[in-house]
mmCIF file of C-alpha atoms in Angstrom:
data_model
loop_
_atom_site.group_PDB
_atom_site.id
_atom_site.type_symbol
_atom_site.label_atom_id
_atom_site.label_comp_id
_atom_site.label_asym_id
_atom_site.label_seq_id
_atom_site.Cartn_x
_atom_site.Cartn_y
_atom_site.Cartn_z
ATOM 1 C CA MET V 1 -0.244 0.161 -0.053
ATOM 2 C CA THR V 2 1.467 3.320 -0.634
ATOM 3 C CA SER V 3 1.876 5.621 2.620
ATOM 4 C CA ILE V 4 -0.299 8.437 2.905
ATOM 5 C CA GLY V 5 2.112 11.492 2.991
ATOM 6 C CA GLY V 6 5.161 9.544 3.946
ATOM 7 C CA ALA V 7 5.850 6.828 6.773
ATOM 8 C CA GLY V 8 2.452 4.957 7.584
ATOM 9 C CA THR V 9 2.457 5.349 11.274
ATOM 10 C CA SER V 10 2.986 8.574 13.235
ATOM 11 C CA GLY V 11 3.284 8.153 16.683
ATOM 12 C CA MET V 12 0.059 7.656 17.545
ATOM 13 C CA VAL V 13 -1.873 7.186 14.575
ATOM 14 C CA ASP V 14 -1.015 4.509 11.925
ATOM 15 C CA TRP V 15 -2.542 6.648 9.161
ATOM 16 C CA ASN V 16 -2.149 3.462 6.449
ATOM 17 C CA LEU V 17 -4.150 1.484 8.523
ATOM 18 C CA ALA V 18 -6.706 3.620 9.092
ATOM 19 C CA VAL V 19 -7.393 4.129 5.282
ATOM 20 C CA ALA V 20 -6.947 0.086 4.802
ATOM 21 C CA THR V 21 -9.601 -0.052 7.746
ATOM 22 C CA ALA V 22 -11.721 2.688 6.605
ATOM 23 C CA THR V 23 -11.642 1.270 2.841
ATOM 24 C CA ARG V 24 -12.870 -2.304 3.685
ATOM 25 C CA LEU V 25 -15.466 -0.955 6.135
ATOM 26 C CA VAL V 26 -17.169 1.413 3.949
ATOM 27 C CA ARG V 27 -20.771 0.624 2.586
ATOM 28 C CA PRO V 28 -20.801 -0.129 -0.997
ATOM 29 C CA GLY V 29 -22.491 2.749 -3.314
ATOM 30 C CA PRO V 30 -26.002 2.356 -4.850
ATOM 31 C CA GLU V 31 -26.043 -0.005 -8.105
ATOM 32 C CA VAL V 32 -24.938 1.596 -11.165
ATOM 33 C CA SER V 33 -23.893 0.256 -14.411
ATOM 34 C CA ARG V 34 -20.462 1.060 -16.085
ATOM 35 C CA ASP V 35 -22.188 3.414 -18.639
ATOM 36 C CA GLU V 36 -24.385 5.096 -16.150
ATOM 37 C CA ALA V 37 -21.341 5.897 -13.831
ATOM 38 C CA ARG V 38 -19.422 7.308 -16.741
ATOM 39 C CA GLU V 39 -22.306 9.696 -16.945
ATOM 40 C CA VAL V 40 -22.721 10.518 -13.721
ATOM 41 C CA VAL V 41 -19.025 11.411 -13.450
ATOM 42 C CA ALA V 42 -19.548 13.379 -16.825
ATOM 43 C CA GLU V 43 -22.038 15.385 -15.718
ATOM 44 C CA LEU V 44 -20.689 16.311 -12.363
ATOM 45 C CA ARG V 45 -17.776 17.785 -14.239
ATOM 46 C CA LYS V 46 -19.611 19.651 -16.521
ATOM 47 C CA HIS V 47 -22.212 20.918 -14.185
ATOM 48 C CA ALA V 48 -18.978 22.051 -11.395
ATOM 49 C CA LYS V 49 -17.635 23.920 -14.848
ATOM 50 C CA ALA V 50 -21.106 25.896 -15.169
ATOM 51 C CA ALA V 51 -21.295 26.432 -11.383
ATOM 52 C CA GLU V 52 -18.052 28.153 -11.380
ATOM 53 C CA GLN V 53 -19.814 31.096 -14.113
ATOM 54 C CA HIS V 54 -22.853 31.028 -12.174
ATOM 55 C CA VAL V 55 -21.129 31.958 -8.484
ATOM 56 C CA ARG V 56 -18.959 33.922 -9.750
ATOM 57 C CA ALA V 57 -21.749 36.093 -11.769
ATOM 58 C CA TYR V 58 -24.114 35.821 -8.523
ATOM 59 C CA THR V 59 -21.513 36.748 -5.799
ATOM 60 C CA ARG V 60 -19.346 39.439 -7.745
ATOM 61 C CA MET V 61 -16.402 37.421 -6.481
ATOM 62 C CA LEU V 62 -13.693 37.177 -8.816
ATOM 63 C CA PRO V 63 -9.997 34.966 -8.274
ATOM 64 C CA GLU V 64 -7.511 37.353 -7.414
ATOM 65 C CA GLY V 65 -3.778 36.709 -7.631
ATOM 66 C CA GLN V 66 -4.363 32.826 -8.588
ATOM 67 C CA ASP V 67 -5.958 30.854 -11.368
ATOM 68 C CA VAL V 68 -9.110 29.044 -10.224
ATOM 69 C CA HIS V 69 -8.062 26.053 -11.960
ATOM 70 C CA ASP V 70 -4.977 25.991 -9.613
ATOM 71 C CA THR V 71 -7.470 24.049 -7.402
ATOM 72 C CA PRO V 72 -8.732 21.279 -9.730
ATOM 73 C CA VAL V 73 -12.278 19.775 -9.316
ATOM 74 C CA LEU V 74 -12.120 15.651 -8.785
ATOM 75 C CA VAL V 75 -15.325 13.636 -8.874
ATOM 76 C CA VAL V 76 -14.332 10.519 -7.031
ATOM 77 C CA ASP V 77 -15.650 7.487 -5.074
ATOM 78 C CA ARG V 78 -15.575 6.924 -1.279
ATOM 79 C CA VAL V 79 -12.247 5.137 -1.008
ATOM 80 C CA GLY V 80 -10.998 8.553 -2.583
ATOM 81 C CA TRP V 81 -12.740 10.812 -0.156
ATOM 82 C CA ILE V 82 -11.370 8.757 2.599
ATOM 83 C CA LYS V 83 -7.557 8.846 1.197
ATOM 84 C CA ALA V 84 -8.129 12.502 0.352
ATOM 85 C CA ASN V 85 -9.112 13.246 3.813
ATOM 86 C CA VAL V 86 -6.691 11.105 6.126
ATOM 87 C CA ALA V 87 -4.159 13.088 4.282
ATOM 88 C CA GLY V 88 -5.898 16.442 5.182
ATOM 89 C CA PHE V 89 -6.174 15.006 8.725
ATOM 90 C CA ARG V 90 -2.462 13.934 8.948
ATOM 91 C CA GLU V 91 -1.584 17.742 7.637
ATOM 92 C CA LEU V 92 -3.538 19.335 10.147
ATOM 93 C CA LEU V 93 -3.046 17.156 12.984
ATOM 94 C CA THR V 94 0.578 16.961 13.276
ATOM 95 C CA PRO V 95 1.104 19.407 15.351
ATOM 96 C CA LEU V 96 -1.664 18.210 17.991
ATOM 97 C CA LEU V 97 -0.377 14.821 17.620
ATOM 98 C CA GLY V 98 3.070 15.942 17.993
ATOM 99 C CA LYS V 99 2.380 17.449 21.222
ATOM 100 C CA MET V 100 0.541 14.625 22.794
ATOM 101 C CA GLN V 101 3.359 12.138 21.870
ATOM 102 C CA GLU V 102 5.863 14.181 24.091
ATOM 103 C CA ARG V 103 2.935 13.859 27.063
ATOM 104 C CA ARG V 104 2.873 10.202 26.528
ATOM 105 C CA SER V 105 5.472 9.191 29.064
ATOM 106 C CA THR V 106 4.223 12.043 31.939
ATOM 107 C CA THR V 107 0.475 11.507 31.768
ATOM 108 C CA PRO V 108 -2.025 8.722 33.041
ATOM 109 C CA GLY V 109 -2.867 8.428 29.388
ATOM 110 C CA ASN V 110 0.538 6.977 29.056
ATOM 111 C CA ALA V 111 -1.164 3.394 30.550
ATOM 112 C CA VAL V 112 -4.396 4.085 27.934
ATOM 113 C CA LEU V 113 -2.021 4.801 24.431
ATOM 114 C CA GLY V 114 0.165 1.740 25.841
ATOM 115 C CA ALA V 115 -2.345 -0.457 25.718
ATOM 116 C CA VAL V 116 -3.818 0.725 22.764
ATOM 117 C CA GLY V 117 -1.297 1.698 20.363
ATOM 118 C CA SER V 118 -1.090 3.588 17.123
ATOM 119 C CA LYS V 119 -2.303 0.459 15.178
ATOM 120 C CA VAL V 120 -5.498 0.386 17.639
ATOM 121 C CA THR V 121 -6.253 4.198 17.061
ATOM 122 C CA GLY V 122 -5.410 3.938 13.341
ATOM 123 C CA VAL V 123 -8.433 1.082 13.523
ATOM 124 C CA GLU V 124 -10.227 3.416 15.180
ATOM 125 C CA LEU V 125 -10.178 6.790 13.150
ATOM 126 C CA GLY V 126 -11.019 4.133 10.063
ATOM 127 C CA MET V 127 -14.090 3.059 11.341
ATOM 128 C CA LEU V 128 -15.218 6.948 11.854
ATOM 129 C CA LEU V 129 -14.102 7.248 8.340
ATOM 130 C CA SER V 130 -16.069 4.484 6.497
ATOM 131 C CA PHE V 131 -18.893 6.114 8.392
ATOM 132 C CA LEU V 132 -18.541 9.495 6.995
ATOM 133 C CA ALA V 133 -17.827 8.325 3.625
ATOM 134 C CA SER V 134 -21.070 7.406 2.651
ATOM 135 C CA ARG V 135 -22.224 10.893 3.832
ATOM 136 C CA ILE V 136 -20.457 14.030 2.281
ATOM 137 C CA LEU V 137 -21.685 14.979 -0.740
ATOM 138 C CA GLY V 138 -19.312 17.228 -1.646
ATOM 139 C CA GLN V 139 -16.172 19.544 -0.158
ATOM 140 C CA TYR V 140 -13.606 21.855 -0.905
ATOM 141 C CA GLU V 141 -10.425 20.832 0.901
ATOM 142 C CA THR V 142 -8.505 23.970 1.584
ATOM 143 C CA PHE V 143 -5.322 22.412 3.105
ATOM 144 C CA ALA V 144 -4.992 19.632 0.759
ATOM 145 C CA PRO V 145 -1.435 18.116 0.231
ATOM 146 C CA ALA V 146 -1.487 16.639 -2.980
ATOM 147 C CA THR V 147 -0.331 12.970 -3.634
ATOM 148 C CA ARG V 148 0.168 10.729 -6.738
ATOM 149 C CA GLN V 149 -3.815 9.830 -6.809
ATOM 150 C CA LEU V 150 -5.034 13.182 -5.639
ATOM 151 C CA PRO V 151 -3.706 16.467 -7.485
ATOM 152 C CA ALA V 152 -3.956 19.397 -5.137
ATOM 153 C CA GLY V 153 -3.547 23.358 -5.775
ATOM 154 C CA ALA V 154 0.458 23.924 -6.437
ATOM 155 C CA ASN V 155 0.472 27.077 -4.927
ATOM 156 C CA GLY V 156 -1.243 26.344 -1.659
ATOM 157 C CA GLY V 157 -4.376 25.916 -3.192
ATOM 158 C CA GLY V 158 -6.984 23.234 -2.432
ATOM 159 C CA ARG V 159 -9.147 20.607 -4.305
ATOM 160 C CA LEU V 160 -12.808 20.020 -4.701
ATOM 161 C CA LEU V 161 -14.271 16.688 -4.258
ATOM 162 C CA LEU V 162 -17.492 15.956 -5.629
ATOM 163 C CA VAL V 163 -18.474 12.111 -4.066
ATOM 164 C CA ALA V 164 -20.279 10.788 -6.774
ATOM 165 C CA PRO V 165 -21.918 7.290 -5.260
ATOM 166 C CA ASN V 166 -23.633 9.721 -2.228
ATOM 167 C CA ILE V 167 -24.972 12.501 -4.555
ATOM 168 C CA VAL V 168 -26.602 9.563 -6.670
ATOM 169 C CA HIS V 169 -27.817 7.791 -3.321
ATOM 170 C CA VAL V 170 -29.286 11.216 -1.949
ATOM 171 C CA GLU V 171 -31.040 12.191 -5.436
ATOM 172 C CA ARG V 172 -32.513 8.460 -5.533
ATOM 173 C CA GLU V 173 -33.563 8.912 -2.100
ATOM 174 C CA LEU V 174 -35.322 12.372 -2.320
ATOM 175 C CA GLU V 175 -36.574 11.378 -5.768
ATOM 176 C CA VAL V 176 -35.413 14.035 -7.106
ATOM 177 C CA SER V 177 -34.128 15.436 -10.698
ATOM 178 C CA PRO V 178 -30.709 13.900 -10.736
ATOM 179 C CA HIS V 179 -29.849 16.791 -13.196
ATOM 180 C CA ASP V 180 -31.140 19.341 -11.046
ATOM 181 C CA PHE V 181 -29.819 17.893 -7.966
ATOM 182 C CA ARG V 182 -26.106 17.345 -9.159
ATOM 183 C CA LEU V 183 -26.353 21.032 -10.189
ATOM 184 C CA TRP V 184 -27.075 22.438 -6.877
ATOM 185 C CA VAL V 185 -24.514 20.322 -5.106
ATOM 186 C CA CYS V 186 -22.221 21.893 -7.569
ATOM 187 C CA LEU V 187 -23.534 25.173 -6.700
ATOM 188 C CA HIS V 188 -22.663 25.043 -2.960
ATOM 189 C CA GLU V 189 -19.332 23.414 -3.185
ATOM 190 C CA GLU V 190 -18.332 25.791 -6.077
ATOM 191 C CA THR V 191 -19.331 28.598 -3.842
ATOM 192 C CA HIS V 192 -16.776 27.334 -1.075
ATOM 193 C CA ARG V 193 -13.673 27.187 -3.735
ATOM 194 C CA THR V 194 -14.675 30.681 -4.899
ATOM 195 C CA GLN V 195 -14.283 31.680 -1.412
ATOM 196 C CA PHE V 196 -10.980 30.898 -1.250
ATOM 197 C CA THR V 197 -9.856 31.494 -4.596
ATOM 198 C CA ALA V 198 -11.369 35.010 -4.460
ATOM 199 C CA VAL V 199 -9.872 36.182 -0.976
ATOM 200 C CA PRO V 200 -6.137 35.129 -1.179
ATOM 201 C CA TRP V 201 -5.988 35.817 2.598
ATOM 202 C CA LEU V 202 -8.733 33.378 3.627
ATOM 203 C CA ARG V 203 -6.781 30.066 3.455
ATOM 204 C CA ASP V 204 -3.790 31.463 5.330
ATOM 205 C CA HIS V 205 -6.455 33.109 8.140
ATOM 206 C CA LEU V 206 -7.762 29.756 8.830
ATOM 207 C CA GLN V 207 -4.937 27.890 8.953
ATOM 208 C CA GLY V 208 -3.313 30.245 11.360
ATOM 209 C CA GLU V 209 -6.475 30.011 13.864
ATOM 210 C CA ILE V 210 -6.276 26.230 13.647
ATOM 211 C CA GLN V 211 -3.261 25.563 14.442
ATOM 212 C CA SER V 212 -3.613 28.152 17.274
ATOM 213 C CA PHE V 213 -6.114 26.157 18.498
ATOM 214 C CA LEU V 214 -4.186 22.869 18.117
ATOM 215 C CA ALA V 215 -0.915 24.347 19.617
ATOM 216 C CA ALA V 216 -3.214 25.723 22.514
ATOM 217 C CA THR V 217 -4.276 22.365 23.417
ATOM 218 C CA ASP V 218 -3.609 20.960 26.812
ATOM 219 C CA VAL V 219 -5.489 17.932 27.394
ATOM 220 C CA ASP V 220 -4.932 14.107 28.665
ATOM 221 C CA PRO V 221 -4.187 12.285 25.450
ATOM 222 C CA GLY V 222 -5.832 9.074 26.887
ATOM 223 C CA THR V 223 -9.002 11.155 27.279
ATOM 224 C CA VAL V 224 -8.775 11.612 23.249
ATOM 225 C CA VAL V 225 -8.358 8.581 22.460
ATOM 226 C CA GLU V 226 -11.168 7.181 24.942
ATOM 227 C CA ARG V 227 -13.556 9.386 22.759
ATOM 228 C CA LEU V 228 -12.477 8.283 19.637
ATOM 229 C CA ARG V 229 -12.895 4.576 21.208
ATOM 230 C CA GLU V 230 -16.545 5.854 22.224
ATOM 231 C CA ALA V 231 -17.190 7.008 18.702
ATOM 232 C CA ALA V 232 -15.557 4.016 17.089
ATOM 233 C CA GLN V 233 -17.970 1.280 19.624
ATOM 234 C CA ALA V 234 -21.174 3.215 18.830
ATOM 235 C CA LEU V 235 -20.370 2.353 15.373
ATOM 236 C CA ALA V 236 -20.156 -1.797 16.500
ATOM 237 C CA GLY V 237 -23.385 -0.927 18.390
ATOM 238 C CA GLY V 238 -22.214 0.407 21.566
ATOM 239 C CA ARG V 239 -23.817 3.394 23.369
ATOM 240 C CA PRO V 240 -21.513 6.743 23.039
ATOM 241 C CA GLU V 241 -22.972 8.288 26.445
ATOM 242 C CA GLY V 242 -22.389 8.989 29.820
ATOM 243 C CA GLU V 243 -23.123 7.181 32.709
ATOM 244 C CA GLU V 244 -26.051 9.434 33.347
ATOM 245 C CA GLY V 245 -27.119 8.848 29.683
ATOM 246 C CA GLU V 246 -26.114 12.082 28.731
ATOM 247 C CA PRO V 247 -24.427 12.615 24.743
ATOM 248 C CA ALA V 248 -20.551 12.481 25.347
ATOM 249 C CA PRO V 249 -18.546 15.795 25.019
ATOM 250 C CA SER V 250 -17.571 15.983 21.307
ATOM 251 C CA LEU V 251 -13.975 15.553 20.162
ATOM 252 C CA VAL V 252 -13.654 19.351 19.817
ATOM 253 C CA GLU V 253 -15.467 19.962 23.164
ATOM 254 C CA ILE V 254 -13.220 17.935 25.264
ATOM 255 C CA VAL V 255 -9.413 19.737 24.086
ATOM 256 C CA GLN V 256 -10.798 23.205 24.738
ATOM 257 C CA THR V 257 -8.458 25.760 27.234
ATOM 258 C CA PRO V 258 -9.955 29.346 28.408
ATOM 259 C CA GLU V 259 -7.445 30.423 25.041
ATOM 260 C CA GLN V 260 -9.152 27.633 22.887
ATOM 261 C CA ARG V 261 -12.716 29.096 23.543
ATOM 262 C CA GLU V 262 -11.676 32.327 22.559
ATOM 263 C CA ILE V 263 -10.051 30.997 19.204
ATOM 264 C CA LEU V 264 -13.237 28.464 18.550
ATOM 265 C CA GLY V 265 -15.478 31.075 18.923
ATOM 266 C CA ARG V 266 -13.569 32.751 15.995
ATOM 267 C CA LEU V 267 -13.498 29.686 14.057
ATOM 268 C CA THR V 268 -17.445 29.310 14.529
ATOM 269 C CA ALA V 269 -17.954 32.380 13.194
ATOM 270 C CA VAL V 270 -15.958 31.900 9.879
ATOM 271 C CA MET V 271 -16.910 28.410 9.324
ATOM 272 C CA SER V 272 -20.809 29.852 9.601
ATOM 273 C CA LEU V 273 -20.255 32.684 7.400
ATOM 274 C CA LEU V 274 -18.717 30.113 4.899
ATOM 275 C CA GLU V 275 -21.105 27.560 4.850
ATOM 276 C CA GLY V 276 -24.085 29.909 5.137
ATOM 277 C CA HIS V 277 -23.061 31.666 1.931
ATOM 278 C CA ALA V 278 -22.727 28.754 0.407
ATOM 279 C CA ASP V 279 -25.905 27.875 1.165
ATOM 280 C CA TYR V 280 -27.233 31.379 0.241
ATOM 281 C CA VAL V 281 -25.782 31.084 -3.199
ATOM 282 C CA MET V 282 -26.647 28.078 -3.612
ATOM 283 C CA ASP V 283 -30.446 28.843 -3.365
ATOM 284 C CA GLY V 284 -30.201 32.559 -4.977
ATOM 285 C CA VAL V 285 -28.390 31.107 -8.253
ATOM 286 C CA GLY V 286 -30.987 27.942 -8.416
ATOM 287 C CA PRO V 287 -34.140 29.221 -9.846
ATOM 288 C CA ASP V 288 -32.591 30.648 -12.799
ATOM 289 C CA VAL V 289 -30.789 27.330 -13.704
ATOM 290 C CA VAL V 290 -32.164 24.391 -11.340
ATOM 291 C CA PRO V 291 -35.793 24.392 -12.291
ATOM 292 C CA SER V 292 -37.019 22.074 -9.221
ATOM 293 C CA VAL V 293 -34.982 23.748 -6.577
ATOM 294 C CA ALA V 294 -37.769 24.839 -4.532
ATOM 295 C CA GLU V 295 -38.608 21.020 -3.914
ATOM 296 C CA ILE V 296 -34.905 19.998 -3.742
ATOM 297 C CA ARG V 297 -34.471 22.445 -0.954
ATOM 298 C CA GLU V 298 -37.758 21.165 0.897
ATOM 299 C CA LYS V 299 -36.924 17.770 0.783
ATOM 300 C CA PHE V 300 -33.197 18.512 1.715
ATOM 301 C CA GLN V 301 -34.087 20.575 4.548
ATOM 302 C CA GLN V 302 -36.298 18.024 5.716
ATOM 303 C CA ARG V 303 -33.417 15.101 5.643
ATOM 304 C CA ARG V 304 -30.909 17.136 7.294
ATOM 305 C CA ALA V 305 -33.745 17.839 10.126
ATOM 306 C CA ARG V 306 -34.637 14.501 10.901
ATOM 307 C CA GLY V 307 -30.893 12.821 10.562
ATOM 308 C CA ALA V 308 -30.977 9.116 10.599
ATOM 309 C CA SER V 309 -30.780 6.483 13.256
ATOM 310 C CA ARG V 310 -30.307 7.210 17.463
ATOM 311 C CA LEU V 311 -26.559 5.743 16.611
ATOM 312 C CA ASP V 312 -26.333 8.297 13.950
ATOM 313 C CA LEU V 313 -27.522 11.201 16.140
ATOM 314 C CA ALA V 314 -25.007 10.142 18.679
ATOM 315 C CA LEU V 315 -22.061 10.212 16.496
ATOM 316 C CA ARG V 316 -22.711 13.705 14.954
ATOM 317 C CA LYS V 317 -22.728 14.768 18.463
ATOM 318 C CA LEU V 318 -19.124 13.189 19.474
ATOM 319 C CA LEU V 319 -18.016 14.016 16.048
ATOM 320 C CA GLY V 320 -19.040 17.767 16.382
ATOM 321 C CA LEU V 321 -21.209 17.729 13.301
ATOM 322 C CA ASP V 322 -24.406 18.776 15.191
ATOM 323 C CA ALA V 323 -22.821 22.070 15.393
ATOM 324 C CA LYS V 324 -22.225 21.898 11.798
ATOM 325 C CA LEU V 325 -25.922 22.000 10.912
ATOM 326 C CA ARG V 326 -26.217 24.800 13.053
ATOM 327 C CA GLN V 327 -23.388 26.476 11.100
ATOM 328 C CA TYR V 328 -25.650 26.480 7.683
ATOM 329 C CA ARG V 329 -28.634 27.759 9.132
ATOM 330 C CA ASP V 330 -27.110 30.424 11.325
ATOM 331 C CA GLY V 331 -24.441 31.363 8.863
ATOM 332 C CA GLU V 332 -27.108 31.637 5.636
ATOM 333 C CA ARG V 333 -29.303 33.545 8.347
ATOM 334 C CA PHE V 334 -26.697 36.297 8.813
ATOM 335 C CA VAL V 335 -26.169 36.531 4.781
ATOM 336 C CA ARG V 336 -29.324 36.777 3.899
ATOM 337 C CA ALA V 337 -30.235 39.759 6.357
ATOM 338 C CA VAL V 338 -26.945 41.431 5.803
ATOM 339 C CA VAL V 339 -27.537 41.327 1.759
ATOM 340 C CA ASP V 340 -31.445 42.346 2.169
ATOM 341 C CA GLN V 341 -29.664 45.253 4.013
ATOM 342 C CA VAL V 342 -27.029 46.725 2.196
ATOM 343 C CA GLY V 343 -26.895 44.508 -0.997
ATOM 344 C CA MET V 344 -24.240 42.030 -2.318
ATOM 345 C CA ASP V 345 -21.658 44.291 -2.575
ATOM 346 C CA GLY V 346 -22.242 45.648 0.844
ATOM 347 C CA PHE V 347 -22.356 42.442 2.126
ATOM 348 C CA ASN V 348 -18.922 41.432 0.217
ATOM 349 C CA ARG V 349 -17.224 43.981 2.582
ATOM 350 C CA VAL V 350 -16.936 40.610 5.099
ATOM 351 C CA TRP V 351 -14.017 39.485 2.670
ATOM 352 C CA THR V 352 -11.841 42.958 2.920
ATOM 353 C CA SER V 353 -9.550 41.830 5.853
ATOM 354 C CA PRO V 354 -9.826 39.375 9.102
ATOM 355 C CA ASN V 355 -10.896 42.325 10.760
ATOM 356 C CA THR V 356 -14.105 42.353 8.943
ATOM 357 C CA LEU V 357 -14.913 38.815 9.535
ATOM 358 C CA PRO V 358 -18.594 38.513 11.692
ATOM 359 C CA THR V 359 -17.830 38.016 15.058
ATOM 360 C CA LYS V 360 -19.828 34.523 16.852
ATOM 361 C CA SER V 361 -22.260 37.310 18.366
ATOM 362 C CA GLU V 362 -22.665 39.229 14.976
ATOM 363 C CA ILE V 363 -23.565 35.942 13.124
ATOM 364 C CA ALA V 364 -26.647 35.941 15.291
ATOM 365 C CA ALA V 365 -27.040 39.765 15.129
ATOM 366 C CA PRO V 366 -25.932 40.724 11.745
ATOM 367 C CA ALA V 367 -27.456 44.260 12.678
ATOM 368 C CA ASP V 368 -24.227 44.384 14.970
ATOM 369 C CA TRP V 369 -21.683 43.698 11.884
ATOM 370 C CA ILE V 370 -23.367 46.342 9.687
ATOM 371 C CA ALA V 371 -23.099 49.002 12.285
ATOM 372 C CA ARG V 372 -19.760 48.125 12.978
ATOM 373 C CA VAL V 373 -18.117 47.519 9.203
ATOM 374 C CA HIS V 374 -20.376 49.819 7.432
ATOM 375 C CA ARG V 375 -20.987 52.643 9.789
ATOM 376 C CA LYS V 376 -17.240 53.147 10.578
ATOM 377 C CA ALA V 377 -16.252 52.650 7.273
ATOM 378 C CA ASP V 378 -18.869 55.335 5.964
ATOM 379 C CA SER V 379 -18.365 57.563 8.297
#
């Protein structure tokens, strides 16, 4: 097996084993013929190209300082998504894992880590990835290291992934027009690519915040492993809850120091902005190019709201996915309120610098952002 980003084992996690485990456990996609598969891939590529023009025209955001094609669009299967995300996780988590590795010999977590080992941790991570791999429709990988199988931007650009089997699965489940649904998904993901290609400082800013968050981590390594184990055991039918029946803290919640809570507040605001903006654009462009957008949105929102099984809901909590769902909702409300008040060009002042990004409280109170950014600038 080709190693992911170097040696397979990196201290606390055997990354190659995580890929192998996830690949072995991931559920097969929907049944399609070879000709149908080719048609899906071709249509997604065509829609991604069309979405690029639609999103630029609607948002009035154009790439600055780099070619948008430096960030490739890749139509992948579930295994391709797994490999790409393991590479991305490793890139981002290296500082945290290195710090935790140093603490192994001086903390109570040493006993747990000694028993679990990097291989078992790799298996548990692989189990979680196999769960997620069947649920992601598309993803803009901001911090994507290039691999032989998965190219990425040559100058720090990311890549846009469209997970074909998952898109087909959901369009069939919702009983919506495949043509319309595929373009609708591409509009959302292309908005993310436009955000990062049109705002050159955004990637470095986001990476800096994430690395600051990880650098501020002061957590017992055994606790992280235990949460990972609880989530993995849930996939095997276990109960990822505390003794009192309360949901266990998410993997993000357990690593918060006071400094981290402040950073996490800023990150939450940025992610809410990015996700809400993508939802807003997807629906704004939709009526002109996606005839059945109203039906798709209604059915998709119902799907988001009801989730799936109790197991699915528990895992969402452990992995922090419930917070992501709130980001879509809260961020879209912010964008809509600002555009209604000051127009698209007025909203686009949000991309001027890190100082014009909304705070977490401003996401909930758009008028406060307008007062801070517009009245100060116009006075």
